[in-house]
Structure formats: structure tokens, C-alpha cells
Amino acid sequence: MKKWTVILEIFLKDGIFDPQGKTIKDALHNLGFKEVEEVRMGKVLKIDIYGDNKNEVFEKIKKMSEIFLANPVTEDFNIRVEEE
Amino acid sequence: MKKWTVILEIFLKDGIFDPQGKTIKDALHNLGFKEVEEVRMGKVLKIDIYGDNKNEVFEKIKKMSEIFLANPVTEDFNIRVEEE
């Protein structure tokens, strides 16, 4: 089996208030970075995993995300599978 | 000025113990996903920002990361600039 690295990004769904992102945006404005329009903050997981092919790995990470890693009610996620 | 979306990923440097990642890995193993070898957890920021060109935006985000968003002693970051 090959080894893969997966990047899984999890953000609050658009429209759900993100207080961390708001705080960071305000701080950046105070530091002079006024050109910043919006900041959303999320989690990112880097997962090293064994698998036969890219599609199998993708489906496995999708399942983990749906049942455990993300909250499908409030969060969106996206998955990037890279060969090591 | 054009509008850009930047994805900024911030992870603890390799070699620094990541208790959140370890906890998630152990939980995935308990759920039966034994093919997971390692998990590292980080932060990800999605930043909407105005700027003239990709390079200018990249350099601005790099500066924000170095002085405020990331801790250069313990964290590595990477920046992806996408046109909206």
C-alpha cells in the first residue's frame, strides 16, 4: 500500500457567525491592514494514511469527516489527497 | 483593485508535539481507521483581501503571518493566493 498525505480543511458554513475570524479581521485593521475585507477561521488536519489508490483514500477521509471530524450541520469541509 | 482569496495554513513545526493531532489519531484508530499513520492539527484562515497583483497580496499576507497571525518560533505557515 502507498502512503498518502491528506489535507482536510474544515470551515464554518457561510452565513454562520465566526467570532474568531471577526476578531482577527478587527485586529488586522487596527494594525493597518485595512485592505482585508473578511476573515474566516477554520481547522486544518494533515493526515498521513495508507491506501491503494487516491479515490479509496478520498472516500475514507470523506467518511471520517462525515461521522467524526466535522459537524455536517454547521461545517463544510474540503479534501486534498497528495501522494507522498 | 482586484479582490483575492487567500488560504493561510498554520501548523506546529515538525517535531513539536501536537496533542490535538495525537488525540484525533487515537480516536480514528478506535473507530477502526487503523490505516491512519499520523495526524497533525492546525489553523486555517480564509482571507478576502483587495490588492493590485498576486505578488503584492502574497507579500502582505506573509508580513501579517510573521508579525501577528503565526508564531515563527513554533509554527510553519503556507500561503495560497487565489483570484476571486
Coordinates of N, CA and C in Angstrom, one line a residue:
Chain A
M1 N 0.8 -1.2 0.0 CA 0.0 0.0 0.0 C 0.9 1.3 0.0
K2 N 0.4 2.2 -0.7 CA 1.1 3.5 -0.8 C 0.8 4.4 0.4
K3 N 1.6 5.4 0.6 CA 1.3 6.3 1.7 C 0.9 7.6 1.1
W4 N -0.1 8.2 1.7 CA -0.7 9.5 1.1 C -0.7 10.5 2.2
T5 N -0.7 11.8 1.8 CA -0.9 12.9 2.8 C -2.2 13.6 2.3
V6 N -3.1 13.7 3.3 CA -4.4 14.4 3.0 C -4.4 15.7 3.8
I7 N -4.8 16.7 3.1 CA -5.1 18.0 3.8 C -6.6 18.2 3.8
L8 N -7.2 18.2 5.1 CA -8.6 18.4 5.3 C -8.9 19.7 5.9
E9 N -9.6 20.6 5.2 CA -9.9 21.9 5.8 C -11.4 21.9 6.2
I10 N -11.6 22.4 7.4 CA -13.0 22.5 7.9 C -13.3 23.9 8.3
F11 N -14.3 24.5 7.7 CA -14.7 25.8 8.0 C -16.2 25.8 8.4
L12 N -16.6 26.8 9.2 CA -18.0 27.0 9.5 C -18.7 27.4 8.2
K13 N -19.9 26.9 8.0 CA -20.6 27.2 6.7 C -20.8 28.7 6.6
D14 N -20.8 29.2 5.3 CA -21.1 30.6 5.0 C -22.4 31.0 5.7
G15 N -22.4 32.1 6.3 CA -23.6 32.6 7.0 C -23.6 32.3 8.5
I16 N -22.8 31.4 8.9 CA -22.7 31.2 10.4 C -21.7 32.1 10.9
F17 N -22.0 32.8 12.0 CA -21.1 33.8 12.5 C -19.8 33.2 13.0
D18 N -18.7 33.8 12.7 CA -17.4 33.2 13.0 C -16.7 34.3 13.9
P19 N -16.8 34.2 15.2 CA -16.3 35.2 16.1 C -14.7 35.3 16.0
Q20 N -14.1 34.2 15.9 CA -12.6 34.2 15.8 C -12.1 35.0 14.5
G21 N -12.8 34.7 13.4 CA -12.4 35.4 12.2 C -12.7 36.9 12.3
K22 N -13.8 37.2 12.9 CA -14.1 38.7 13.1 C -13.1 39.4 14.0
T23 N -12.7 38.7 15.0 CA -11.6 39.3 15.9 C -10.3 39.5 15.2
I24 N -10.0 38.5 14.4 CA -8.7 38.6 13.6 C -8.8 39.7 12.6
K25 N -9.9 39.8 11.9 CA -10.1 40.9 11.0 C -10.0 42.3 11.7
D26 N -10.6 42.4 12.8 CA -10.6 43.7 13.5 C -9.1 44.0 13.9
A27 N -8.4 43.0 14.4 CA -7.0 43.2 14.8 C -6.1 43.6 13.6
L28 N -6.4 43.0 12.5 CA -5.6 43.3 11.3 C -5.9 44.8 10.8
H29 N -7.1 45.2 10.9 CA -7.5 46.6 10.6 C -6.7 47.5 11.6
N30 N -6.7 47.2 12.9 CA -6.0 48.0 13.8 C -4.5 48.1 13.5
L31 N -4.0 47.0 13.0 CA -2.5 47.0 12.6 C -2.3 47.7 11.3
G32 N -3.3 48.2 10.6 CA -3.1 49.0 9.4 C -3.5 48.2 8.1
F33 N -3.8 47.0 8.3 CA -4.1 46.2 7.1 C -5.6 46.4 6.7
K34 N -6.0 47.6 6.3 CA -7.4 47.9 6.0 C -7.9 47.3 4.8
E35 N -7.0 46.7 3.9 CA -7.5 46.1 2.7 C -8.1 44.7 2.9
V36 N -8.0 44.2 4.1 CA -8.6 42.9 4.4 C -10.1 43.1 4.6
E37 N -10.9 42.4 3.8 CA -12.3 42.5 3.8 C -13.0 41.6 4.7
E38 N -12.6 40.3 4.7 CA -13.2 39.3 5.6 C -12.2 38.2 6.0
V39 N -12.3 37.7 7.2 CA -11.5 36.6 7.6 C -12.4 35.5 8.2
R40 N -12.2 34.3 7.7 CA -12.9 33.1 8.3 C -11.9 32.2 8.9
M41 N -12.1 31.7 10.1 CA -11.1 30.8 10.6 C -11.6 29.4 10.7
G42 N -10.8 28.5 10.4 CA -11.1 27.0 10.4 C -10.0 26.2 11.0
K43 N -10.3 24.9 10.9 CA -9.3 23.9 11.3 C -8.8 23.2 10.1
V44 N -7.5 22.8 10.2 CA -7.0 22.0 9.1 C -6.2 20.8 9.7
L45 N -6.5 19.6 9.1 CA -5.8 18.4 9.5 C -4.9 17.9 8.4
K46 N -3.7 17.5 8.8 CA -2.8 16.9 7.9 C -2.7 15.4 8.3
I47 N -3.2 14.6 7.4 CA -3.4 13.1 7.8 C -2.5 12.3 6.9
D48 N -1.6 11.5 7.5 CA -0.8 10.5 6.8 C -1.5 9.2 6.8
I49 N -1.8 8.6 5.7 CA -2.7 7.4 5.7 C -2.2 6.5 4.6
Y50 N -2.3 5.2 4.8 CA -2.0 4.2 3.8 C -3.3 3.8 3.0
G51 N -3.1 3.6 1.7 CA -4.2 3.2 0.9 C -3.8 2.8 -0.5
D52 N -4.6 2.1 -1.2 CA -4.3 1.5 -2.5 C -4.3 2.6 -3.6
N53 N -5.3 3.5 -3.6 CA -5.4 4.5 -4.6 C -6.0 5.7 -4.1
K54 N -5.9 6.8 -4.9 CA -6.3 8.1 -4.5 C -7.8 8.2 -4.1
N55 N -8.6 7.5 -5.0 CA -10.0 7.5 -4.8 C -10.5 6.8 -3.5
E56 N -9.8 5.7 -3.2 CA -10.1 5.0 -1.9 C -9.8 5.9 -0.7
V57 N -8.6 6.5 -0.8 CA -8.2 7.4 0.3 C -9.2 8.5 0.5
F58 N -9.6 9.2 -0.6 CA -10.6 10.3 -0.6 C -11.9 9.8 0.1
E59 N -12.4 8.7 -0.3 CA -13.7 8.2 0.2 C -13.6 7.9 1.7
K60 N -12.4 7.4 2.1 CA -12.2 7.1 3.5 C -12.2 8.4 4.4
I61 N -11.5 9.4 3.9 CA -11.4 10.7 4.6 C -12.8 11.3 4.6
K62 N -13.5 11.2 3.5 CA -14.8 11.8 3.5 C -15.7 11.1 4.6
K63 N -15.6 9.8 4.7 CA -16.4 9.1 5.7 C -16.0 9.6 7.1
M64 N -14.7 9.6 7.4 CA -14.2 10.1 8.7 C -14.8 11.5 9.0
S65 N -14.8 12.4 8.0 CA -15.2 13.7 8.1 C -16.7 13.8 8.5
E66 N -17.5 12.9 7.8 CA -18.9 13.0 8.0 C -19.3 12.4 9.4
I67 N -18.6 11.4 9.8 CA -19.1 10.7 11.1 C -18.3 11.3 12.3
F68 N -17.2 12.0 12.1 CA -16.4 12.3 13.3 C -15.7 13.6 13.2
L69 N -15.0 13.9 12.1 CA -14.1 15.1 12.2 C -14.8 16.4 12.0
A70 N -15.8 16.4 11.2 CA -16.6 17.7 11.0 C -18.0 17.6 11.5
N71 N -18.6 18.7 11.7 CA -20.1 18.7 12.1 C -20.8 19.1 10.8
P72 N -21.5 18.1 10.2 CA -22.2 18.4 8.9 C -23.3 19.5 9.0
V73 N -23.8 19.7 10.2 CA -24.8 20.7 10.4 C -24.3 22.2 10.3
T74 N -23.1 22.4 10.8 CA -22.5 23.7 10.9 C -21.3 23.9 10.1
E75 N -20.7 22.8 9.6 CA -19.4 23.0 8.9 C -19.3 22.4 7.5
D76 N -18.5 23.0 6.7 CA -18.2 22.5 5.4 C -16.7 22.0 5.4
F77 N -16.4 21.0 4.6 CA -15.0 20.6 4.6 C -14.6 20.4 3.1
N78 N -13.3 20.5 2.9 CA -12.8 20.0 1.6 C -11.5 19.2 1.8
I79 N -11.3 18.3 0.9 CA -10.3 17.3 1.0 C -9.3 17.4 -0.2
R80 N -8.0 17.4 0.1 CA -7.0 17.3 -0.9 C -6.1 16.1 -0.6
V81 N -6.0 15.2 -1.6 CA -5.2 14.0 -1.4 C -3.9 14.1 -2.2
E82 N -2.7 14.0 -1.6 CA -1.4 14.1 -2.3 C -0.6 12.9 -2.0
E83 N 0.0 12.4 -3.1 CA 0.9 11.3 -3.0 C 2.2 11.7 -2.3
E84 N 2.7 10.8 -1.4 CA 3.9 11.2 -0.7 C 5.2 10.9 -1.5
Chain B
M1 N -8.7 48.0 -7.8 CA -8.0 46.9 -7.2 C -8.9 45.6 -7.2
K2 N -8.2 44.5 -7.5 CA -8.9 43.3 -7.6 C -9.1 42.7 -6.2
K3 N -10.0 41.7 -6.1 CA -10.2 41.0 -4.8 C -9.7 39.6 -4.9
W4 N -9.0 39.2 -3.9 CA -8.3 37.9 -3.8 C -8.8 37.1 -2.6
T5 N -8.7 35.8 -2.7 CA -9.0 35.0 -1.6 C -7.7 34.3 -1.2
V6 N -7.3 34.4 0.0 CA -6.0 33.7 0.4 C -6.3 32.7 1.4
I7 N -5.7 31.5 1.2 CA -5.8 30.4 2.2 C -4.5 30.3 2.9
L8 N -4.5 30.6 4.2 CA -3.3 30.5 5.0 C -3.4 29.4 6.0
E9 N -2.5 28.4 5.9 CA -2.5 27.3 6.8 C -1.3 27.4 7.8
I10 N -1.6 27.2 9.0 CA -0.6 27.3 10.1 C -0.5 26.0 10.9
F11 N 0.6 25.4 10.9 CA 0.8 24.1 11.6 C 2.0 24.3 12.6
L12 N 1.9 23.5 13.7 CA 3.1 23.4 14.6 C 4.2 22.9 13.7
K13 N 5.4 23.3 14.0 CA 6.6 22.8 13.3 C 6.7 21.3 13.5
D14 N 7.3 20.6 12.5 CA 7.6 19.2 12.7 C 8.4 19.0 13.9
G15 N 8.1 18.0 14.7 CA 9.0 17.7 15.9 C 8.4 18.3 17.1
I16 N 7.5 19.3 17.0 CA 6.8 19.8 18.2 C 5.6 19.0 18.4
F17 N 5.4 18.5 19.7 CA 4.3 17.6 20.0 C 3.0 18.3 19.8
D18 N 2.1 17.6 19.1 CA 0.8 18.1 18.8 C -0.3 17.2 19.4
P19 N -0.7 17.6 20.7 CA -1.6 16.8 21.4 C -3.0 16.6 20.8
Q20 N -3.5 17.7 20.1 CA -4.8 17.5 19.4 C -4.7 16.5 18.3
G21 N -3.6 16.6 17.5 CA -3.5 15.6 16.4 C -3.4 14.2 16.9
K22 N -2.6 14.0 18.0 CA -2.5 12.7 18.7 C -3.8 12.1 19.1
T23 N -4.6 13.0 19.8 CA -5.9 12.6 20.3 C -6.8 12.2 19.1
I24 N -6.8 12.9 18.0 CA -7.6 12.6 16.9 C -7.2 11.3 16.2
K25 N -5.9 11.1 16.1 CA -5.4 9.8 15.6 C -5.8 8.7 16.4
D26 N -5.7 8.8 17.7 CA -6.1 7.7 18.6 C -7.6 7.4 18.4
A27 N -8.4 8.5 18.3 CA -9.9 8.3 18.2 C -10.2 7.6 16.8
L28 N -9.5 8.0 15.8 CA -9.7 7.3 14.5 C -9.3 5.8 14.5
H29 N -8.3 5.5 15.2 CA -7.9 4.1 15.4 C -9.0 3.4 16.1
N30 N -9.5 4.0 17.2 CA -10.6 3.3 17.9 C -11.9 3.1 17.1
L31 N -12.1 4.0 16.1 CA -13.2 3.9 15.2 C -12.9 2.9 14.1
G32 N -11.7 2.3 14.1 CA -11.4 1.3 13.1 C -10.6 1.8 11.9
F33 N -10.2 3.1 11.9 CA -9.4 3.6 10.8 C -7.9 3.4 11.1
K34 N -7.5 2.1 11.1 CA -6.1 1.8 11.6 C -5.1 2.2 10.5
E35 N -5.5 2.5 9.3 CA -4.5 2.8 8.3 C -4.0 4.3 8.4
V36 N -4.6 5.0 9.4 CA -4.1 6.4 9.6 C -2.8 6.3 10.4
E37 N -1.7 6.9 9.9 CA -0.4 6.8 10.5 C -0.2 8.0 11.4
E38 N -0.5 9.2 10.9 CA -0.3 10.4 11.8 C -1.3 11.5 11.4
V39 N -1.6 12.2 12.5 CA -2.5 13.4 12.3 C -1.8 14.6 12.9
R40 N -1.8 15.7 12.2 CA -1.3 17.0 12.7 C -2.5 18.0 12.6
M41 N -2.7 18.7 13.6 CA -3.8 19.7 13.5 C -3.3 21.1 13.5
G42 N -3.9 21.9 12.6 CA -3.5 23.3 12.5 C -4.7 24.2 12.4
K43 N -4.4 25.5 12.2 CA -5.4 26.5 11.9 C -5.4 26.9 10.4
V44 N -6.5 27.2 9.9 CA -6.5 27.7 8.5 C -7.4 29.0 8.5
L45 N -6.9 30.0 7.8 CA -7.6 31.3 7.7 C -7.9 31.5 6.2
K46 N -9.2 31.9 6.0 CA -9.6 32.3 4.6 C -9.7 33.8 4.6
I47 N -8.9 34.5 3.9 CA -8.8 35.9 4.0 C -9.2 36.5 2.6
D48 N -10.3 37.3 2.6 CA -10.6 38.1 1.4 C -9.9 39.5 1.5
I49 N -9.2 39.8 0.5 CA -8.3 41.0 0.6 C -8.3 41.7 -0.8
Y50 N -8.2 43.0 -0.8 CA -8.0 43.7 -2.0 C -6.5 44.0 -2.3
G51 N -6.1 43.9 -3.6 CA -4.7 44.2 -3.9 C -4.6 44.3 -5.4
D52 N -3.4 44.8 -5.8 CA -3.2 45.1 -7.3 C -2.8 43.8 -8.0
N53 N -1.9 43.0 -7.4 CA -1.5 41.8 -8.0 C -1.1 40.7 -7.0
K54 N -1.0 39.5 -7.5 CA -0.8 38.3 -6.7 C 0.4 38.4 -5.8
N55 N 1.5 38.9 -6.4 CA 2.7 39.0 -5.6 C 2.6 40.0 -4.4
E56 N 1.9 41.1 -4.7 CA 1.7 42.1 -3.6 C 0.9 41.5 -2.4
V57 N -0.2 40.8 -2.8 CA -1.1 40.1 -1.8 C -0.3 39.1 -1.1
F58 N 0.5 38.3 -1.8 CA 1.3 37.2 -1.1 C 2.2 37.9 0.0
E59 N 2.9 38.9 -0.4 CA 3.9 39.6 0.5 C 3.2 40.2 1.7
K60 N 2.0 40.7 1.5 CA 1.2 41.3 2.6 C 0.8 40.3 3.6
I61 N 0.3 39.1 3.1 CA -0.1 38.0 3.9 C 1.1 37.5 4.7
K62 N 2.2 37.4 4.0 CA 3.4 36.9 4.6 C 3.8 37.8 5.8
K63 N 3.7 39.1 5.6 CA 4.1 40.0 6.7 C 3.1 39.8 7.9
M64 N 1.8 39.8 7.6 CA 0.8 39.6 8.6 C 1.1 38.3 9.4
S65 N 1.5 37.3 8.7 CA 1.7 36.0 9.3 C 2.9 36.1 10.3
E66 N 4.0 36.8 9.8 CA 5.2 36.8 10.6 C 5.0 37.7 11.8
I67 N 4.3 38.8 11.7 CA 4.2 39.7 12.9 C 3.0 39.4 13.8
F68 N 2.0 38.7 13.3 CA 0.8 38.6 14.1 C 0.1 37.2 14.0
L69 N -0.1 36.7 12.8 CA -1.0 35.5 12.7 C -0.4 34.2 13.1
A70 N 0.9 34.0 12.9 CA 1.6 32.8 13.3 C 2.7 33.1 14.3
N71 N 3.1 32.1 15.0 CA 4.3 32.2 15.9 C 5.5 31.6 15.2
P72 N 6.4 32.4 14.7 CA 7.5 31.9 13.9 C 8.5 31.0 14.7
V73 N 8.4 31.0 16.0 CA 9.2 30.1 16.8 C 8.7 28.7 16.8
T74 N 7.4 28.5 16.8 CA 6.8 27.2 17.0 C 6.0 26.8 15.7
E75 N 5.7 27.7 14.8 CA 4.8 27.3 13.8 C 5.3 27.6 12.4
D76 N 4.9 26.8 11.4 CA 5.2 27.0 10.0 C 3.9 27.4 9.3
F77 N 4.0 28.2 8.3 CA 2.7 28.5 7.6 C 3.0 28.4 6.1
N78 N 1.9 28.2 5.4 CA 1.9 28.3 3.9 C 0.7 29.1 3.4
I79 N 1.0 29.8 2.2 CA 0.0 30.8 1.7 C -0.4 30.4 0.3
R80 N -1.7 30.4 0.0 CA -2.2 30.2 -1.3 C -3.0 31.4 -1.7
V81 N -2.7 32.0 -2.8 CA -3.4 33.2 -3.2 C -4.3 32.8 -4.5
E82 N -5.6 33.0 -4.4 CA -6.5 32.7 -5.5 C -7.2 33.9 -5.9
E83 N -7.4 34.1 -7.2 CA -8.1 35.2 -7.7 C -9.6 34.9 -7.5
E84 N -10.4 35.9 -7.2 CA -11.8 35.7 -6.9 C -12.6 35.7 -8.2

